[in-house]
Every structure is written in C-alpha cells, then in structure tokens.
Short mmCIF file of C-alpha atoms in Angstrom, two decimals:
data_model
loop_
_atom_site.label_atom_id
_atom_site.label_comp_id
_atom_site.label_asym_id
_atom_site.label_seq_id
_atom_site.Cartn_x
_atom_site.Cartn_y
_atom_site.Cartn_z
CA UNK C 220 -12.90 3.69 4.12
CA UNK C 221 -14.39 5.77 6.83
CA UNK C 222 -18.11 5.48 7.52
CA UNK C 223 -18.78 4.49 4.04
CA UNK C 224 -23.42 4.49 3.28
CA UNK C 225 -24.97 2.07 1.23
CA UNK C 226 -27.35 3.89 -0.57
CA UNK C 227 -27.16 3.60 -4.69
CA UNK C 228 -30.18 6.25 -5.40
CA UNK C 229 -33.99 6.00 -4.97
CA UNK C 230 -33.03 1.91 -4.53
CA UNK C 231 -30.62 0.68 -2.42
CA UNK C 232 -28.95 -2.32 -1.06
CA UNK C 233 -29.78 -2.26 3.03
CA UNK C 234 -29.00 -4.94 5.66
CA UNK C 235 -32.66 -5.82 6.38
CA UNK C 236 -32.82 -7.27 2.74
CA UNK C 237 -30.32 -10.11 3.65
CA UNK C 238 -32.70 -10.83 6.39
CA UNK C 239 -33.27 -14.01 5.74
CA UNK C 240 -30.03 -14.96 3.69
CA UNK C 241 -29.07 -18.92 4.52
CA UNK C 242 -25.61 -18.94 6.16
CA UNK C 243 -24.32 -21.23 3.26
CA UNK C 244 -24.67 -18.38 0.90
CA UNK C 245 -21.07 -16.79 0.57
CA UNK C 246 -20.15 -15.70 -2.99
CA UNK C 247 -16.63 -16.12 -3.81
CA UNK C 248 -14.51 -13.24 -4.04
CA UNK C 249 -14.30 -13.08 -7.81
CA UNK C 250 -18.04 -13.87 -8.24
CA UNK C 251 -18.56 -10.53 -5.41
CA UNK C 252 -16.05 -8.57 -7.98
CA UNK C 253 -18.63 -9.87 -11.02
CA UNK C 254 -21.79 -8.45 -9.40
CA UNK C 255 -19.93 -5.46 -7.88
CA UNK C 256 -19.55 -4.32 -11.63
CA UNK C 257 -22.40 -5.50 -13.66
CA UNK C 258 -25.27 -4.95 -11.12
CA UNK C 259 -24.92 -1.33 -10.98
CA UNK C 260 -24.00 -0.44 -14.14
CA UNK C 261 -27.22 0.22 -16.03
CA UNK C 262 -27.04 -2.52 -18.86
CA UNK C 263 -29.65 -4.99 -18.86
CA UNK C 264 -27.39 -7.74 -20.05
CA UNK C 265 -23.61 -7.39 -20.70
CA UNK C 266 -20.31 -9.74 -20.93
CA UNK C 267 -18.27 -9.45 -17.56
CA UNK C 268 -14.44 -10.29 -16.71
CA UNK C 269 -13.05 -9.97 -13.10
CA UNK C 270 -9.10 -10.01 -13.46
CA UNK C 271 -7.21 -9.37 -10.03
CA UNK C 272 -4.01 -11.12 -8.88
CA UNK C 273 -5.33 -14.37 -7.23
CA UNK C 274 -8.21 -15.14 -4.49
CA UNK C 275 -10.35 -18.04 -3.85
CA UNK C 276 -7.77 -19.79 -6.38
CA UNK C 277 -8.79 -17.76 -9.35
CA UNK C 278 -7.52 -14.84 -10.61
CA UNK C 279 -9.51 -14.42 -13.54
CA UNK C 280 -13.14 -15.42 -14.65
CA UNK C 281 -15.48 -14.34 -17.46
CA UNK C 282 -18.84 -13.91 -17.42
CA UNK C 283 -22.47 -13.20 -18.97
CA UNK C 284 -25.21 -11.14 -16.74
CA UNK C 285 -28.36 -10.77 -17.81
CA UNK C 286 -31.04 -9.17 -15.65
CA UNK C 287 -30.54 -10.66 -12.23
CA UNK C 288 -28.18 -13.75 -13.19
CA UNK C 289 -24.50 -13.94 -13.58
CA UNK C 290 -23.56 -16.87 -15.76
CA UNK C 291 -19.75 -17.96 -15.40
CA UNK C 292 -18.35 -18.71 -19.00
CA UNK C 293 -14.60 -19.86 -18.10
CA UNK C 294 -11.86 -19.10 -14.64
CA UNK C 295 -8.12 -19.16 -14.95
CA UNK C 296 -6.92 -20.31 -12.14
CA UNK C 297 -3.61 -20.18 -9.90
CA UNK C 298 -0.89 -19.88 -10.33
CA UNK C 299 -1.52 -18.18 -13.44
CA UNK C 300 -2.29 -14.64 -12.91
CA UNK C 301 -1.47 -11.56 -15.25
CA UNK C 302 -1.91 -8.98 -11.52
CA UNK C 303 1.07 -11.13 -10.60
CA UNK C 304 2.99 -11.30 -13.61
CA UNK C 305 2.56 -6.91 -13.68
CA UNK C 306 3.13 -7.05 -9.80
CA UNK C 307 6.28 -9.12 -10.29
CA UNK C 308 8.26 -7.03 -13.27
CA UNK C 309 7.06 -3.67 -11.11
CA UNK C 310 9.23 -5.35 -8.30
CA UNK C 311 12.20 -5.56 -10.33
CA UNK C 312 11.79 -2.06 -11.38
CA UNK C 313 12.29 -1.35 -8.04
CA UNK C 314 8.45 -0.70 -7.45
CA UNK C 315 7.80 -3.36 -4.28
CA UNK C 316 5.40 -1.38 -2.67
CA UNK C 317 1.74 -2.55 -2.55
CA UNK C 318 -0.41 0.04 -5.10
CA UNK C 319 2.74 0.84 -7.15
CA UNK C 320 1.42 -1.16 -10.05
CA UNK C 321 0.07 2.62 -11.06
CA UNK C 322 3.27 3.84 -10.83
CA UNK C 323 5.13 1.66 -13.67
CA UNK C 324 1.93 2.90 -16.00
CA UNK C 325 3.10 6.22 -16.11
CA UNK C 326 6.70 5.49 -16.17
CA UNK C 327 5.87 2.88 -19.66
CA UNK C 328 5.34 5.72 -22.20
CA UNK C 329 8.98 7.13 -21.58
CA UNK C 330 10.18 3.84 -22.57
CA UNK C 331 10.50 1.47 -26.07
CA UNK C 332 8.93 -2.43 -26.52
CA UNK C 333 12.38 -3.67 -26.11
CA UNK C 334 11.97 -6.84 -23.99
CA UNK C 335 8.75 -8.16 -25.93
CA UNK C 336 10.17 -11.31 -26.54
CA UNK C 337 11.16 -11.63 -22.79
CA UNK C 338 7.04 -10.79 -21.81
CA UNK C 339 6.02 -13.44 -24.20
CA UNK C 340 8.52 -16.32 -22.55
CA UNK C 341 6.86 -14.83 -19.47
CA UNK C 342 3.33 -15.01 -20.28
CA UNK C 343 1.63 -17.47 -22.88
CA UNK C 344 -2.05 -17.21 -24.49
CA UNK C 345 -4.00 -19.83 -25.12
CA UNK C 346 -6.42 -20.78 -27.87
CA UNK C 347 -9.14 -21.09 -25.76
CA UNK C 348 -9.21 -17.34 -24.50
CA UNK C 349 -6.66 -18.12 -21.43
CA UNK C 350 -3.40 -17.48 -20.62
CA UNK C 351 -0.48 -19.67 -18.33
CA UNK C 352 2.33 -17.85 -16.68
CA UNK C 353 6.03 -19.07 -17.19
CA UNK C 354 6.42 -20.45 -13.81
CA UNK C 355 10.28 -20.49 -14.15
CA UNK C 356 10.15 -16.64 -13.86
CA UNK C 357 8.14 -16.92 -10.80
CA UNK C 358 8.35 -18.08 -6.85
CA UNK C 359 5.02 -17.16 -5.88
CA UNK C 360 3.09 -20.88 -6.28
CA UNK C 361 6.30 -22.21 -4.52
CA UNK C 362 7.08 -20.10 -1.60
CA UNK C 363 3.89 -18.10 -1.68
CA UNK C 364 3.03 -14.35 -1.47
CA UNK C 365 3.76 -12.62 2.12
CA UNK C 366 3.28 -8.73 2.77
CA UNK C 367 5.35 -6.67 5.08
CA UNK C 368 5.83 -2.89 6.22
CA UNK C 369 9.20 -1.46 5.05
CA UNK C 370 11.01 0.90 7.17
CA UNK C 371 8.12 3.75 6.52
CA UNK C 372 5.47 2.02 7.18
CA UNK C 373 4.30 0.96 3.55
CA UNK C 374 2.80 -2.61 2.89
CA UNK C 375 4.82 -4.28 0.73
CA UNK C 376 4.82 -7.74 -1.02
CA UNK C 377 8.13 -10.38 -0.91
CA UNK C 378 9.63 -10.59 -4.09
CA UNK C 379 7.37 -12.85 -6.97
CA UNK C 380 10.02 -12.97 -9.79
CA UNK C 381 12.82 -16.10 -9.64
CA UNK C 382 16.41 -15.84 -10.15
CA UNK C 383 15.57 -16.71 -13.81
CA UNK C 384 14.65 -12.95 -14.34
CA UNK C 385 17.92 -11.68 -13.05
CA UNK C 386 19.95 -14.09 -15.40
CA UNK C 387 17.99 -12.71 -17.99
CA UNK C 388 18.41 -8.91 -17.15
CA UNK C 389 20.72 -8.36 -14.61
CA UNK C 390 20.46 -7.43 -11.27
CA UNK C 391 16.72 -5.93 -10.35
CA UNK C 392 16.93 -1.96 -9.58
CA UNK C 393 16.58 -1.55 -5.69
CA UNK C 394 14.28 1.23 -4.51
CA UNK C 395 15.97 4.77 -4.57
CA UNK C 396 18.17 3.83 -6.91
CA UNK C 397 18.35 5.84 -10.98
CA UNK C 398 15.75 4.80 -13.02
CA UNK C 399 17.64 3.77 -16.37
CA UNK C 400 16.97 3.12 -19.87
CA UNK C 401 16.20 0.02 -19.19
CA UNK C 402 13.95 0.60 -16.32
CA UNK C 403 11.85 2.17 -18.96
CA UNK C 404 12.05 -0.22 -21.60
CA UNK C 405 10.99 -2.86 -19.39
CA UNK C 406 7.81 -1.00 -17.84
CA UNK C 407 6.89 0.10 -21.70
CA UNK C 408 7.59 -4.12 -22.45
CA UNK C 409 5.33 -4.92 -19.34
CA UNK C 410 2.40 -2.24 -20.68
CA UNK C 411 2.42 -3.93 -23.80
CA UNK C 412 2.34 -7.28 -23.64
CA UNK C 413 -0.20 -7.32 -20.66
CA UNK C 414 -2.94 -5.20 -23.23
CA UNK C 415 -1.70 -8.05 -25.61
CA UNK C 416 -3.29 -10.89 -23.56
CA UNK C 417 -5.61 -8.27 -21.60
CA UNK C 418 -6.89 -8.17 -25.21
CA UNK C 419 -7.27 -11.62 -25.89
CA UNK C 420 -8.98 -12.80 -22.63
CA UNK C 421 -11.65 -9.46 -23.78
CA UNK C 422 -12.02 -10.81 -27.57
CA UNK C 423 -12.71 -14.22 -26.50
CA UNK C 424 -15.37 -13.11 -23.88
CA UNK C 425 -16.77 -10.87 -26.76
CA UNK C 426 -17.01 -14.17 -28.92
CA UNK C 427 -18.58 -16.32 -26.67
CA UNK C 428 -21.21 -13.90 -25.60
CA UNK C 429 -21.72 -11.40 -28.56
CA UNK C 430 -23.01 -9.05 -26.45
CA UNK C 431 -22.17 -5.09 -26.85
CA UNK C 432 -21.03 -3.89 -23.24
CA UNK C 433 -18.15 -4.94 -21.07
CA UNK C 434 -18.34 -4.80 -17.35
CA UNK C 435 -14.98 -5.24 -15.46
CA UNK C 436 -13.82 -5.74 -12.01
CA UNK C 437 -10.71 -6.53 -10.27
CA UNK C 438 -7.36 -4.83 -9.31
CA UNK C 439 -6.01 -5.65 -12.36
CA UNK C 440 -8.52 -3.79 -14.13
CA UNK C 441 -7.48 -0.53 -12.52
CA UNK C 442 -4.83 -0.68 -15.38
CA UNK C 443 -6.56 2.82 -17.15
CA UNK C 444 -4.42 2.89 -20.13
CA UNK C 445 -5.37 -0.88 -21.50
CA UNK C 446 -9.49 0.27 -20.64
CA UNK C 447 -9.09 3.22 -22.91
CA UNK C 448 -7.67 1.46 -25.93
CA UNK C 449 -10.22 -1.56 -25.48
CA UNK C 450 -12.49 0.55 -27.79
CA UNK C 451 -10.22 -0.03 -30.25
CA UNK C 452 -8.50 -3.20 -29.59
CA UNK C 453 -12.03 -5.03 -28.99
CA UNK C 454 -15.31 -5.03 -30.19
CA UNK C 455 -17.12 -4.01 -27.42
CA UNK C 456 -19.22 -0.41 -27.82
CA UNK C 457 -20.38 0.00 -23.93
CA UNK C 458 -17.98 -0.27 -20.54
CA UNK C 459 -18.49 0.05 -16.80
CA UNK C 460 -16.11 -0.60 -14.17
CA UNK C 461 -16.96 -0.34 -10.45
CA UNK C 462 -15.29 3.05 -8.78
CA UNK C 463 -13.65 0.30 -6.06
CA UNK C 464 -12.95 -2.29 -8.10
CA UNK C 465 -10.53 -4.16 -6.20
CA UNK C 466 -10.83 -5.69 -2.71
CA UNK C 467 -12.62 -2.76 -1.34
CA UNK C 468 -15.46 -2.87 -3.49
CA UNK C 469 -16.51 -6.77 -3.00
CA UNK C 470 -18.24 -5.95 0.22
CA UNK C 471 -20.64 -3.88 -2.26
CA UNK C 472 -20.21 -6.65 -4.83
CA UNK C 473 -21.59 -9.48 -2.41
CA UNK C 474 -24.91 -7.26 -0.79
CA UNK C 475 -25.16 -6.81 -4.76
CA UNK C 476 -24.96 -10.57 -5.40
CA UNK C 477 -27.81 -11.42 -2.23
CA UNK C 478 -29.92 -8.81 -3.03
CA UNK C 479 -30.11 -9.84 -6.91
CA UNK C 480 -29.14 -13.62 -7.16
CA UNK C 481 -29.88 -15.01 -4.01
CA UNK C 482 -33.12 -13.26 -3.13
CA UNK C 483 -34.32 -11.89 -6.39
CA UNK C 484 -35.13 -8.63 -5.79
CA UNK C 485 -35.00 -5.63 -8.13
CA UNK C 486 -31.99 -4.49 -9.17
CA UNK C 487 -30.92 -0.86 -7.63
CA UNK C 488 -30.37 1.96 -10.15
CA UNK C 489 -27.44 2.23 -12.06
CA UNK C 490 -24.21 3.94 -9.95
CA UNK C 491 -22.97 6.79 -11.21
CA UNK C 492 -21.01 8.39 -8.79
CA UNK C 493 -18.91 7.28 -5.71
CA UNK C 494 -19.81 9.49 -3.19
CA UNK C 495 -20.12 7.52 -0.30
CA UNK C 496 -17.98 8.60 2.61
CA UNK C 497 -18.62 11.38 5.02
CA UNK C 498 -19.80 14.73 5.00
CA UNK C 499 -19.63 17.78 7.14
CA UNK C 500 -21.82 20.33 7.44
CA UNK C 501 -20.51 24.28 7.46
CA UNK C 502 -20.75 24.41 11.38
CA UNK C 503 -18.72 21.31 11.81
CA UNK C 504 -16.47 22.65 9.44
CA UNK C 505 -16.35 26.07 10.96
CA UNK C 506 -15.40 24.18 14.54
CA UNK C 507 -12.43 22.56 12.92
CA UNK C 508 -11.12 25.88 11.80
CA UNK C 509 -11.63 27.20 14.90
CA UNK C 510 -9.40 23.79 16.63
CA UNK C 511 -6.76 24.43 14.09
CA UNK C 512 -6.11 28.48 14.42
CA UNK C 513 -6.80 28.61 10.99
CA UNK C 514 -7.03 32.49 10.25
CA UNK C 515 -8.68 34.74 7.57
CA UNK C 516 -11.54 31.81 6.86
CA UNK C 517 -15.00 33.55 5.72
CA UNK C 518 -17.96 31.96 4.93
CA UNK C 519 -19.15 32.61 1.47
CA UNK C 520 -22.80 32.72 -0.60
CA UNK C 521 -22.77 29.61 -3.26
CA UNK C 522 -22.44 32.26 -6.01
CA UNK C 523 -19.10 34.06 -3.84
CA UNK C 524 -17.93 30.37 -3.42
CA UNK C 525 -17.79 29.46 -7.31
CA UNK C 526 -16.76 32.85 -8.27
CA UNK C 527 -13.58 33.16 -6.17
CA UNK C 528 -12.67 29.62 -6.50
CA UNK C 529 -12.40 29.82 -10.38
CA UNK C 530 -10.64 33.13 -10.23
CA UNK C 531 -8.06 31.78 -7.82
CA UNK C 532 -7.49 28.90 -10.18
CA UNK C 533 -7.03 30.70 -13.48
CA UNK C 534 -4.52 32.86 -11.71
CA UNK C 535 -2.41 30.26 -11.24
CA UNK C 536 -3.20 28.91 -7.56
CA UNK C 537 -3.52 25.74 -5.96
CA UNK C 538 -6.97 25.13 -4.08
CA UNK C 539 -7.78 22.34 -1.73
CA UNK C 540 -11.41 21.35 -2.67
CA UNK C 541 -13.37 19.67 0.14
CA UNK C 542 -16.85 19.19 -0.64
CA UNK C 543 -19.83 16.39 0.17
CA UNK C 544 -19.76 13.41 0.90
CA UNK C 545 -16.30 11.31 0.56
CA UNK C 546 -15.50 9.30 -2.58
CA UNK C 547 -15.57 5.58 -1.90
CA UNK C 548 -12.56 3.97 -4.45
CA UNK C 549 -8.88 4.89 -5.08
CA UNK C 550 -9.58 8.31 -7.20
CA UNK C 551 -10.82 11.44 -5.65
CA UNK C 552 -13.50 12.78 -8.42
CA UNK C 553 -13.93 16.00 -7.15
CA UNK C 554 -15.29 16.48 -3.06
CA UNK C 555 -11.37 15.11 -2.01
CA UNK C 556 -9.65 16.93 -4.27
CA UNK C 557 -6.47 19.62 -5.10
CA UNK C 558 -7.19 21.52 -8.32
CA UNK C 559 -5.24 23.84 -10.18
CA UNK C 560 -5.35 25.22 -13.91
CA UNK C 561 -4.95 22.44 -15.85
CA UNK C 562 -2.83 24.71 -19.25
CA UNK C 563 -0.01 25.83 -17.31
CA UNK C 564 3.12 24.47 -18.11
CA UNK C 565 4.64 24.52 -14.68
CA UNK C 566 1.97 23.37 -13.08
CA UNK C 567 2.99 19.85 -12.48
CA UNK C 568 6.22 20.63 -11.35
CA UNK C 569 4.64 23.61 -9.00
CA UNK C 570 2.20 20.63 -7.55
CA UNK C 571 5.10 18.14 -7.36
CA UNK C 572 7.44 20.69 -5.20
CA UNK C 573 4.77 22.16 -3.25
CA UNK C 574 2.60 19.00 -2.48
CA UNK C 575 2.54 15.83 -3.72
CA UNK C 576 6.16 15.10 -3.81
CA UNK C 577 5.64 12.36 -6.36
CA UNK C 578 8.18 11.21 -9.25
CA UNK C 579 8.32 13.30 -11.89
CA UNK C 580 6.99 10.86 -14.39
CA UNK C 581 3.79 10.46 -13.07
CA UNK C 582 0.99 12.29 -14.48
CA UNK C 583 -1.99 14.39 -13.02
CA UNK C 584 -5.52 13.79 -13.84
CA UNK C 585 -8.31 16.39 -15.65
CA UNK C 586 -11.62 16.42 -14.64
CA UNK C 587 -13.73 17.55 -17.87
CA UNK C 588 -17.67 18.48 -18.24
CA UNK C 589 -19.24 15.07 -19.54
CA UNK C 590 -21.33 17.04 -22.23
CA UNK C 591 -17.78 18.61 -23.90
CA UNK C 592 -15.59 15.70 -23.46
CA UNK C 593 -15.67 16.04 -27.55
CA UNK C 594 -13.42 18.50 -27.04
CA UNK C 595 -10.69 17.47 -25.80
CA UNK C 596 -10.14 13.58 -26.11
CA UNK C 597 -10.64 10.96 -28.76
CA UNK C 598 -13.19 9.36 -27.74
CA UNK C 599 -16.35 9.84 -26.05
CA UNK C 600 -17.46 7.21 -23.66
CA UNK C 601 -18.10 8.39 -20.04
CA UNK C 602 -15.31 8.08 -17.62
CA UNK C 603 -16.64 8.85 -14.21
CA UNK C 604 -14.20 7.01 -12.23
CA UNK C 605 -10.99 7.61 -13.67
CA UNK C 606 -11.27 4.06 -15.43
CA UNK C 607 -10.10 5.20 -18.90
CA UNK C 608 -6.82 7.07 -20.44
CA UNK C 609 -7.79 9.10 -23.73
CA UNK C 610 -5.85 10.30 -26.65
CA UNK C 611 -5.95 14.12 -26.48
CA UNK C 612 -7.13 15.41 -29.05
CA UNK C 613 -4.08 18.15 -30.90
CA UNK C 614 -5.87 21.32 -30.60
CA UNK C 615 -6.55 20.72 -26.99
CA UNK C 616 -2.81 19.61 -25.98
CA UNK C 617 -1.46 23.27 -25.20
CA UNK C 618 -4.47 24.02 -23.04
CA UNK C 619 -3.91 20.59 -20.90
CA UNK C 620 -0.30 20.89 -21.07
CA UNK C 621 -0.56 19.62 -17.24
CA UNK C 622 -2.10 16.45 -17.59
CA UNK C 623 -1.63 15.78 -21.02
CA UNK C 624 0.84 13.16 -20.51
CA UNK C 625 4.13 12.49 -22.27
CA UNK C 626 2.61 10.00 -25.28
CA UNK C 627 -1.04 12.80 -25.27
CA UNK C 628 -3.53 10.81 -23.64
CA UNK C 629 -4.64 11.17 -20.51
CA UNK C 630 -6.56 9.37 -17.88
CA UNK C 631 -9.94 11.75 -17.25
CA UNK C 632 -12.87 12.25 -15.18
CA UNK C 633 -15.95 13.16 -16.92
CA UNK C 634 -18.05 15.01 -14.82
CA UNK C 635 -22.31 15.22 -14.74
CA UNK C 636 -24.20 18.10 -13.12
CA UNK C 637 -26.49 15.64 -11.64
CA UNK C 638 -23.46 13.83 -9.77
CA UNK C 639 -21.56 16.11 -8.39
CA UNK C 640 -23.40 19.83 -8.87
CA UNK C 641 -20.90 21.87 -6.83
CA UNK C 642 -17.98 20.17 -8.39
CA UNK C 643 -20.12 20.83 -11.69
CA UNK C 644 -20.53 24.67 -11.16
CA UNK C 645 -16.50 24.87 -10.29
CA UNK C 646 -15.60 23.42 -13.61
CA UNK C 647 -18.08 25.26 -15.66
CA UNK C 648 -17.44 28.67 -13.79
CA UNK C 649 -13.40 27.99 -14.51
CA UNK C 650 -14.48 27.48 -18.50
CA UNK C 651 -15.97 31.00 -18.60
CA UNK C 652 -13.13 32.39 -17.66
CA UNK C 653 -10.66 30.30 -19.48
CA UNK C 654 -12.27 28.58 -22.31
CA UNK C 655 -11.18 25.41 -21.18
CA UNK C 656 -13.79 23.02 -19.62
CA UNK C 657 -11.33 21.08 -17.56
CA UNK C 658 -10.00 21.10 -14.36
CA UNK C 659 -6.26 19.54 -13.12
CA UNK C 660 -7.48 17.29 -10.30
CA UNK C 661 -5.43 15.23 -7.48
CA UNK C 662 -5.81 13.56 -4.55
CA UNK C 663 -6.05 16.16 -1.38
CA UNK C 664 -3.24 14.50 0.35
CA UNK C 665 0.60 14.63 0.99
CA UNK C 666 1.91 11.20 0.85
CA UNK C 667 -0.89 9.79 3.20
CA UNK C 668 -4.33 8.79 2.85
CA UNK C 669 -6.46 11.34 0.87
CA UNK C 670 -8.15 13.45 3.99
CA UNK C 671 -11.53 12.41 5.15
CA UNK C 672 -12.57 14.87 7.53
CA UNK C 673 -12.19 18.82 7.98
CA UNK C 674 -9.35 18.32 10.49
CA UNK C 675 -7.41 16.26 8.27
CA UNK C 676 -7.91 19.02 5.17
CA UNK C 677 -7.07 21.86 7.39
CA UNK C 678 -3.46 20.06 8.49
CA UNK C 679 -2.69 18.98 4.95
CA UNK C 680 -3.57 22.59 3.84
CA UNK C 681 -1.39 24.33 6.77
CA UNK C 682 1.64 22.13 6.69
CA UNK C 683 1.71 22.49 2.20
CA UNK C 684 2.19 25.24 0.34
CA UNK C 685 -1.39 25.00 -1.09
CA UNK C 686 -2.69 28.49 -1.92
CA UNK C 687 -6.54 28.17 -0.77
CA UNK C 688 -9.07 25.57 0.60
CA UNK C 689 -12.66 25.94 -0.14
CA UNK C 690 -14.32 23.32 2.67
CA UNK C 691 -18.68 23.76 1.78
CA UNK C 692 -18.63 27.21 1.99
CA UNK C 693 -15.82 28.15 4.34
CA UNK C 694 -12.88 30.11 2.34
CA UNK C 695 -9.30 30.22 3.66
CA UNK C 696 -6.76 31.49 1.23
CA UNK C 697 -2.86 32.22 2.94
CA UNK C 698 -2.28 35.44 0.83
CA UNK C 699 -5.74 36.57 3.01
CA UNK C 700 -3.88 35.71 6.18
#
C-alpha cells in the first residue's frame, strides 16, 4: 500500500515507542496476525484464532488476550492447513491465480454439497479442536509451494492438489475453459465442509476460553460467508477482524505486539475504520484534472457535492467516488469506491459490461448506514470491513436486487458517521431520495489495483464508461462534457 500512516485515533502506535525494543524481539508471523486483531478491537479480553495458509510452520493458532497479553492455547502446524486445502480445490476449478480464493465463494451458492464425502477424505477433525489434511490429495509438503506470473502478469501459485484428486474427479478445469455443473458442485462442497471444521476449530476455542468475543486474523479468515454464519454456528456474541488481515496487516500486528507485550504500554483505541492511505487536497486534485484534459469538472459547495451525487445515483448512473484518505486492506469502504443504485436489476450486469469486467457470478457489495442495518439483513453486528455476509432480510430483497446475491445474503459494509462523514452524508442523502439506506459499492478499478491517487481515478474514469467522478469536491460528469 502506498504511503500507508500509523495513526489509530487520539493513541497511536509510532516508531519512537520501539525505541528501545531488544533486537531478539521478533514476533512470529501468526503471533503479529493475533495482536493485529485483538489489540485494536475494543474488547478488554476476548478468544483469538489466526488461520492463514502456512508461515513460520503454523497455519493456525488459537488464542486468549486479555488486556495487554496474548496467551497461545493450541497451533496446528504444517502441513496441515485448511488456506491450502481451499487454495488447492480453487486450483482445480481452474482458479490458480493468487486472491482467487474470493472468487470460488461466490461461485459456491450456484452449486449443490455433492462431493461432501470427497472434502471429508480430504480434510479430518480432530477431537482435540484440530484438524490434519489428507496428504495423499496434496504435493505441497513434498515439492513445496512456488509462485509465478502467468502470461498477464498475475501471481500465481504451482499446483497443491496430487494426481489423487484427478483420479477421483477427472481432469481439473483449465482457466478459460466452461464452468460446469460440477465446477459448482465442487466450490459449494469446498464452502461447506471448510465452515464444517472452520466451525469446530471456533467451538473448541469457545470451550477452552468461555469468553464472549472472537477476534480473527489471517487470509483464511477473509472467507466472509463462514464469519457471518459464526453467529449461528458458534457461541460467540462479539467479532472483530482486522481490515488487512492477511500478510499486509502483520506489519500493524507486530508495532501492536511491541507496543503492548513487549513494552507495556497502553493499548491504542479501538480501530474502526481503515483509512490509512493518501489523501489529496482539492488543488492537487484540480492539477490532475488539469494534466489529464479532463473537461466540464466544477468545483462544488459540500451541500452541491451530496446533492448531485445522490441524484446522479438514483437515476441510474455510475459514479466514481474518490474521497480522503485511502483504505488500507483488500475492500474499498467508501473513499476508493464506484457506487451505483443498489435496487436496479441491471445494475450488475451494467457495472460488469461497462467496468469491472468480472464473471458474472460474482457479487457486488452494499454499503448500509450502521444505525438501519435492521433493515435490511438478519443480523445486526457491525461489519465495517466487509468481514461478514448477511441473510437479507425478504422485504428488503427487491430494493438490493444488485447485491443481494443468488442464495439472499450479502457481504455488507456498515457505515458510521463518525468514520467516514462524507461517505456518511452520500448514503443518507441517496435514502431521502430513495428510501433505501444502502449504497452498491465496488472497488474504483478496472482489473488493476484499486486507484490511489487523482491521476490514477481520472484514467480509470476516462478510459470506462463510468458516468461521473466526484474527487473532494471536484465534479466531472461525461453527459456535462
């Protein structure tokens, strides 16, 4: 991430506290992904479990925090992983791309539990809260794990799954190729029976500590749809995650683990936002129009800003929302963001052939007011990073037609006035005129990073068929041209 801050709020986490830090401390990267989620996230004391694919030789631990300590309960070790067990069925989907883990959770719901018995011979639980991997479906602890570029430029990671696999089912699906029946049934297999031992790692850190909130870290816990259900499926009331959760955030997770283990000192306010990056301020923005021959931009009041932006959107159009400082983490939540009307019914295909260019399975995102989440989903626990998917609730479906996904959950943003005000206004100014306190939201990109700087918006803006960009309180809409 680009010229990422450290401050957390009135407290923060600064390079003169680790001062005096002894060379020999160096948290391990699981213990960084521990602290990265339960330091910041308001609970005095809470149960913790890091899950990722594999690093310092352990791809999962549990944990208890309390105050400034993290106690480890329990580790499972490699080769046993459940990031490469999903990692390995997504390649024989035809998913080999690094990130496309996301992918295969969107494509599960069009599918049936078909191959259950093949995910259990794949993946075992154990009484004691663990789980071992069926090494005969796997190469990884024999030949390792190596990354590559393909012919475009994307990393990639060397087949993980053993010719066992392809006795079992057949051939693997190359990239490009149909996506079958079977393609489906296998992703919907994979969803399942990871939640099933996702499940019973959570249950078994629940008994051991008996303590009320979860914190999570880890790639693995990106996985939005098992985080939503865990409510449910666990007895846990209370859940944070860390907006980076996965390698990028255990830079924060180990000044986190100095500043509060090592030294002692008080822990920073909770984190409720993730805006980190850049920002630009209106004449640095009005300079990059001026670079890119942008014509027809005006600068706007705040009140001109909201007002437009909200009409433009319940019409129909797709706006290019630059605002603040960048979000730090996968998502954009709303300053590096395309929104559009989220209860249109062709708005995800408008978005698709305009934009984003993604498959059609995949769904979009809403970003909803925190205070009227009620609503619209099922349940009611904050979701400011785009950690949890949500039942939608059946009165709300027709007006979220466009993210409501195909099984009617979907995987929000919950949005607080005192985390993102402008972002805030937009939504609430859209409800008055709709009803509807949600916005669609995506990342502002084309199949590229999402855009960091004013330049970078303006291209993605010119070169798309996006409708308007708002950038602070510049205005540029093509039918203005």
């Amino acid at each position: 991430m680009r010229g990422v801050g450290a401050t957390t709020g009135s407290s923060s986490v600064s390079a003169s506290s680790c001062s005096s830090v002894p060379i020999a401390t160096r948290p391990t990267r699981i213990s960084r992904n521990a602290a990265s989620a339960f330091f910041p996230s308001g609970f005095d004391k809470a149960a913790i479990a890091s899950v990722d694919g594999f690093g310092d030789f352990a791809s999962t631990m549990i944990a208890r925090g309390e105050g400034n300590s993290l106690k480890v309960l329990d580790r499972v070790y490699f080769p046993h992983s459940l990031g490469i067990l999903y990692t390995a069925v997504c390649q024989f989907i035809g998913y080999d791309r690094y990130g496309d883990e996301g992918k295969i959770m969107g494509l599960a719901p069009y599918g049936e539990t078909a191959y259950m018995d093949l995910l259990r011979d794949m993946v075992h639980e154990r009484p004691d809260g663990k789980f071992e991997l069926n090494l005969d479906y796997f190469i990884h602890h024999s030949e390792g794990v190596d990354y590559s570029f393909d012919d475009k430029g994307y990393p990639t990671v060397a087949p993980l799954f053993s010719k066992k696999l392809i006795d079992k089912m057949g051939p693997a699906r190359r990239r490009g190729e149909e996506i079958t029946q079977r393609d489906k049934d296998l992703a919907r297999s994979l969803q399942a029976r990871f939640e099933e031992v996702y499940f019973h790692v959570l249950r078994d850190l629940h008994a051991r500590t008996g303590l009320k909130d979860l914190c999570v870290a880890g790639g693995v816990t990106l996985n939005s749809v098992a985080n939503g259900q865990l409510f449910d499926q666990t007895p846990f009331e209370g859940f944070y995650a860390h907006p980076a959760a996965t390698d990028d955030g255990t830079a924060f997770g180990a000044a986190y683990f100095v500043h509060c283990v090592t030294l002692g000192k008080e822990r920073p306010k909770p984190l409720h936002h993730a805006y980190f990056g850049n920002s630009y301020t209106d004449d640095e923005i009005a300079a990059a129009i001026e670079r890119a021959g942008a014509k027809g931009a005006k600068k706007l009041t705040d009140d001109e800003v909201f007002e437009r932006t909200a009409t433009r959107i319940a019409q129909g159009e797709v706006v290019g929302w630059f605002q603040g400082r960048m979000e730090w983490g996968p998502r954009a939540l709303g300053c590096r963001s395309i929104v559009a009307h989220p209860g249109l019914p062709t708005m995800k295909d408008t978005l698709n052939a305009r934009i984003k260019h993604r498959e059609p399975f995949r769904p979009f995102a809403p970003s909803i007011l925190e205070d009227r989440i009620g609503e619209c989903f099922d349940h009611s626990w904050p979701s400011p990073f785009m950690m949890l998917v949500y039942p939608t609730k059946p009165e709300a479906r027709e007006n979220l037609v466009a993210v409501n996904h195909v099984d009617n959950t979907a995987r929000l943003q919950t949005v607080r006035k005192e985390d993102n005000p402008r972002y805030y206004r937009l939504i609430e100014t859209f409800a008055e005129k709709t009803g509807i306190p949600v916005l669609l939201n995506t990342s502002f990109n084309e199949n590229e990073p999402v855009v960091c700087t004013p330049d970078e918006a303006l291209a993605c803006y010119l070169r798309t068929k996006m409708d308007a960009l708002v950038m602070g309180n510049w205005f540029l809409a093509k039918a203005d041209d």
